[in-house]
CSV table of C-alpha atoms in Angstrom, one decimal:
chain,number,residue,atom,x,y,z
A,198,UNK,CA,-37.4,-4.7,84.6
A,199,UNK,CA,-40.3,-5.6,82.1
A,200,UNK,CA,-42.7,-3.2,83.8
A,201,UNK,CA,-40.0,-0.2,83.8
A,202,UNK,CA,-39.0,-0.8,80.3
A,203,UNK,CA,-42.6,-1.3,78.9
A,204,UNK,CA,-43.6,1.9,80.6
A,205,UNK,CA,-40.6,3.8,78.9
A,206,UNK,CA,-41.7,2.6,75.6
A,207,UNK,CA,-45.4,3.5,75.9
A,208,UNK,CA,-47.6,6.0,74.5
A,209,UNK,CA,-48.0,7.6,77.9
A,210,UNK,CA,-44.4,8.1,78.2
A,211,UNK,CA,-44.0,9.2,74.7
A,212,UNK,CA,-46.6,12.0,75.4
A,213,UNK,CA,-44.7,12.9,78.6
A,214,UNK,CA,-41.5,13.2,76.7
A,215,UNK,CA,-43.3,15.7,74.2
A,216,UNK,CA,-44.6,17.6,76.9
A,217,UNK,CA,-41.1,17.9,78.8
A,218,UNK,CA,-38.6,17.8,75.9
A,219,UNK,CA,-35.7,19.2,78.0
A,220,UNK,CA,-36.1,16.4,80.8
A,221,UNK,CA,-34.2,13.1,79.7
A,222,UNK,CA,-35.1,9.7,81.3
A,223,UNK,CA,-32.1,7.2,81.8
A,224,UNK,CA,-32.7,3.7,83.2
A,225,UNK,CA,-30.1,1.5,85.0
A,226,UNK,CA,-31.6,-1.9,85.3
A,227,UNK,CA,-30.3,-4.8,87.1
A,228,UNK,CA,-30.6,-7.7,84.5
A,229,UNK,CA,-30.4,-10.3,87.5
A,230,UNK,CA,-33.1,-8.7,89.6
A,231,UNK,CA,-35.5,-11.2,91.2
A,232,UNK,CA,-39.3,-11.3,90.1
A,233,UNK,CA,-41.9,-9.7,92.3
A,234,UNK,CA,-45.4,-10.8,92.9
A,235,UNK,CA,-47.8,-8.2,92.2
A,236,UNK,CA,-50.3,-6.6,89.6
A,237,UNK,CA,-48.5,-5.4,86.6
A,238,UNK,CA,-51.1,-2.9,85.8
A,239,UNK,CA,-51.0,-1.2,89.2
A,240,UNK,CA,-47.1,-1.5,89.2
A,241,UNK,CA,-47.0,0.4,85.8
A,242,UNK,CA,-49.2,2.9,87.1
A,243,UNK,CA,-46.7,3.5,89.9
A,244,UNK,CA,-43.7,3.8,87.7
A,245,UNK,CA,-45.6,6.1,85.5
A,246,UNK,CA,-46.7,8.4,88.5
A,247,UNK,CA,-43.0,8.6,89.8
A,248,UNK,CA,-41.6,9.2,86.5
A,249,UNK,CA,-44.3,11.8,85.7
A,250,UNK,CA,-43.8,13.6,88.9
A,251,UNK,CA,-40.2,13.7,88.7
A,252,UNK,CA,-40.5,15.3,85.2
A,253,UNK,CA,-43.1,17.6,85.8
A,254,UNK,CA,-41.3,19.0,88.9
A,255,UNK,CA,-38.3,20.2,86.4
A,256,UNK,CA,-40.0,22.7,84.0
A,257,UNK,CA,-36.6,24.1,83.2
A,258,UNK,CA,-35.5,20.3,82.3
A,259,UNK,CA,-33.0,17.9,83.8
A,260,UNK,CA,-32.6,14.3,84.2
A,261,UNK,CA,-34.7,11.6,85.8
A,262,UNK,CA,-32.7,8.2,86.6
A,263,UNK,CA,-34.7,5.2,87.1
A,264,UNK,CA,-32.6,2.5,88.8
A,265,UNK,CA,-33.3,-1.0,90.1
A,266,UNK,CA,-31.4,-3.5,92.2
A,267,UNK,CA,-31.7,-5.8,94.9
A,268,UNK,CA,-31.3,-4.7,98.7
A,269,UNK,CA,-31.5,-7.1,101.6
A,270,UNK,CA,-33.6,-9.6,99.6
A,271,UNK,CA,-36.0,-7.1,98.6
A,272,UNK,CA,-36.4,-5.7,95.0
A,273,UNK,CA,-35.6,-2.0,95.0
A,274,UNK,CA,-36.5,0.9,92.4
A,275,UNK,CA,-35.2,4.3,92.8
A,276,UNK,CA,-36.3,7.3,90.8
A,277,UNK,CA,-34.0,10.5,91.1
A,278,UNK,CA,-34.3,13.8,89.7
A,279,UNK,CA,-32.7,17.3,90.1
A,280,UNK,CA,-35.8,19.3,90.9
A,281,UNK,CA,-35.4,22.1,93.3
A,282,UNK,CA,-36.9,20.0,96.0
A,283,UNK,CA,-40.1,19.9,98.3
A,284,UNK,CA,-40.8,22.3,101.2
A,285,UNK,CA,-40.6,20.3,104.4
A,286,UNK,CA,-43.8,21.3,105.7
A,287,UNK,CA,-45.6,19.5,102.8
A,288,UNK,CA,-46.8,15.8,103.2
A,289,UNK,CA,-46.7,14.6,99.8
A,290,UNK,CA,-48.5,11.3,100.7
A,291,UNK,CA,-51.8,13.4,101.7
A,292,UNK,CA,-54.5,13.2,99.0
A,293,UNK,CA,-54.8,16.3,96.8
A,294,UNK,CA,-51.5,17.8,97.9
A,295,UNK,CA,-49.5,19.3,95.0
A,296,UNK,CA,-46.8,21.7,94.3
A,297,UNK,CA,-47.5,21.9,90.6
A,298,UNK,CA,-49.9,24.9,89.3
A,299,UNK,CA,-52.1,22.3,87.7
A,300,UNK,CA,-52.3,18.8,89.2
A,301,UNK,CA,-54.5,16.4,91.0
A,302,UNK,CA,-52.1,15.8,93.9
A,303,UNK,CA,-52.8,12.0,93.7
A,304,UNK,CA,-49.7,10.7,92.1
A,305,UNK,CA,-47.5,10.1,95.4
A,306,UNK,CA,-50.5,9.0,97.4
A,307,UNK,CA,-51.7,6.6,95.0
A,308,UNK,CA,-48.1,5.2,94.4
A,309,UNK,CA,-47.7,4.9,98.0
A,310,UNK,CA,-50.9,2.9,98.6
A,311,UNK,CA,-50.2,0.5,95.8
A,312,UNK,CA,-46.8,-0.3,97.1
A,313,UNK,CA,-48.0,-0.7,100.7
A,314,UNK,CA,-50.7,-3.1,99.2
A,315,UNK,CA,-47.6,-5.2,97.6
A,316,UNK,CA,-46.2,-5.5,101.0
A,317,UNK,CA,-43.4,-2.8,100.3
A,318,UNK,CA,-42.4,0.6,101.3
A,319,UNK,CA,-42.2,4.1,99.6
A,320,UNK,CA,-39.5,6.6,100.9
A,321,UNK,CA,-38.6,10.0,99.6
A,322,UNK,CA,-35.4,11.6,100.4
A,323,UNK,CA,-34.1,15.1,99.3
A,324,UNK,CA,-30.8,15.2,97.9
A,325,UNK,CA,-27.9,17.4,99.3
A,326,UNK,CA,-27.4,19.0,95.8
A,327,UNK,CA,-31.2,19.7,95.0
A,328,UNK,CA,-33.5,17.1,93.9
A,329,UNK,CA,-35.1,14.1,95.4
A,330,UNK,CA,-34.8,10.1,95.4
A,331,UNK,CA,-38.0,8.3,95.6
A,332,UNK,CA,-37.3,4.7,96.6
A,333,UNK,CA,-39.5,1.7,96.3
A,334,UNK,CA,-38.7,-1.8,98.0
A,335,UNK,CA,-41.0,-4.7,97.8
A,336,UNK,CA,-40.5,-8.4,98.6
A,337,UNK,CA,-38.6,-10.5,95.9
A,338,UNK,CA,-39.3,-13.9,94.9
A,339,UNK,CA,-36.5,-16.5,95.3
A,340,UNK,CA,-37.0,-18.0,92.0
A,341,UNK,CA,-36.0,-16.0,89.3
A,342,UNK,CA,-38.2,-17.4,86.7
């Protein structure tokens, strides 16, 4: 919760909002979410990459929803957007693959690597009505403190 909330109040996110004024980011955080063990810097960059990718994928605007919860003893974060979707033939986890006119193509690849290094998994699922949901699951600590 702290990492997501801090990113959404950061100068980086404020810049994203200025560059994409028609995109609204909403958060739905589970106040009882267990902690995870990991690098706050790397996890923050992962949140930034996922929210940025979703925002940039909607040039006409839309909503990005960041949700958190606990699923089967694992901390889960989902980033949903209403972008048109990705062509099936594109492997977004490969380095330098991008669907944007300008971009490095590193965002999802780096996010995936960071989550794997934290013992977790990153999945992308297209939504039936357009858009996609990127879900991250990582081991949660039993102690809530």
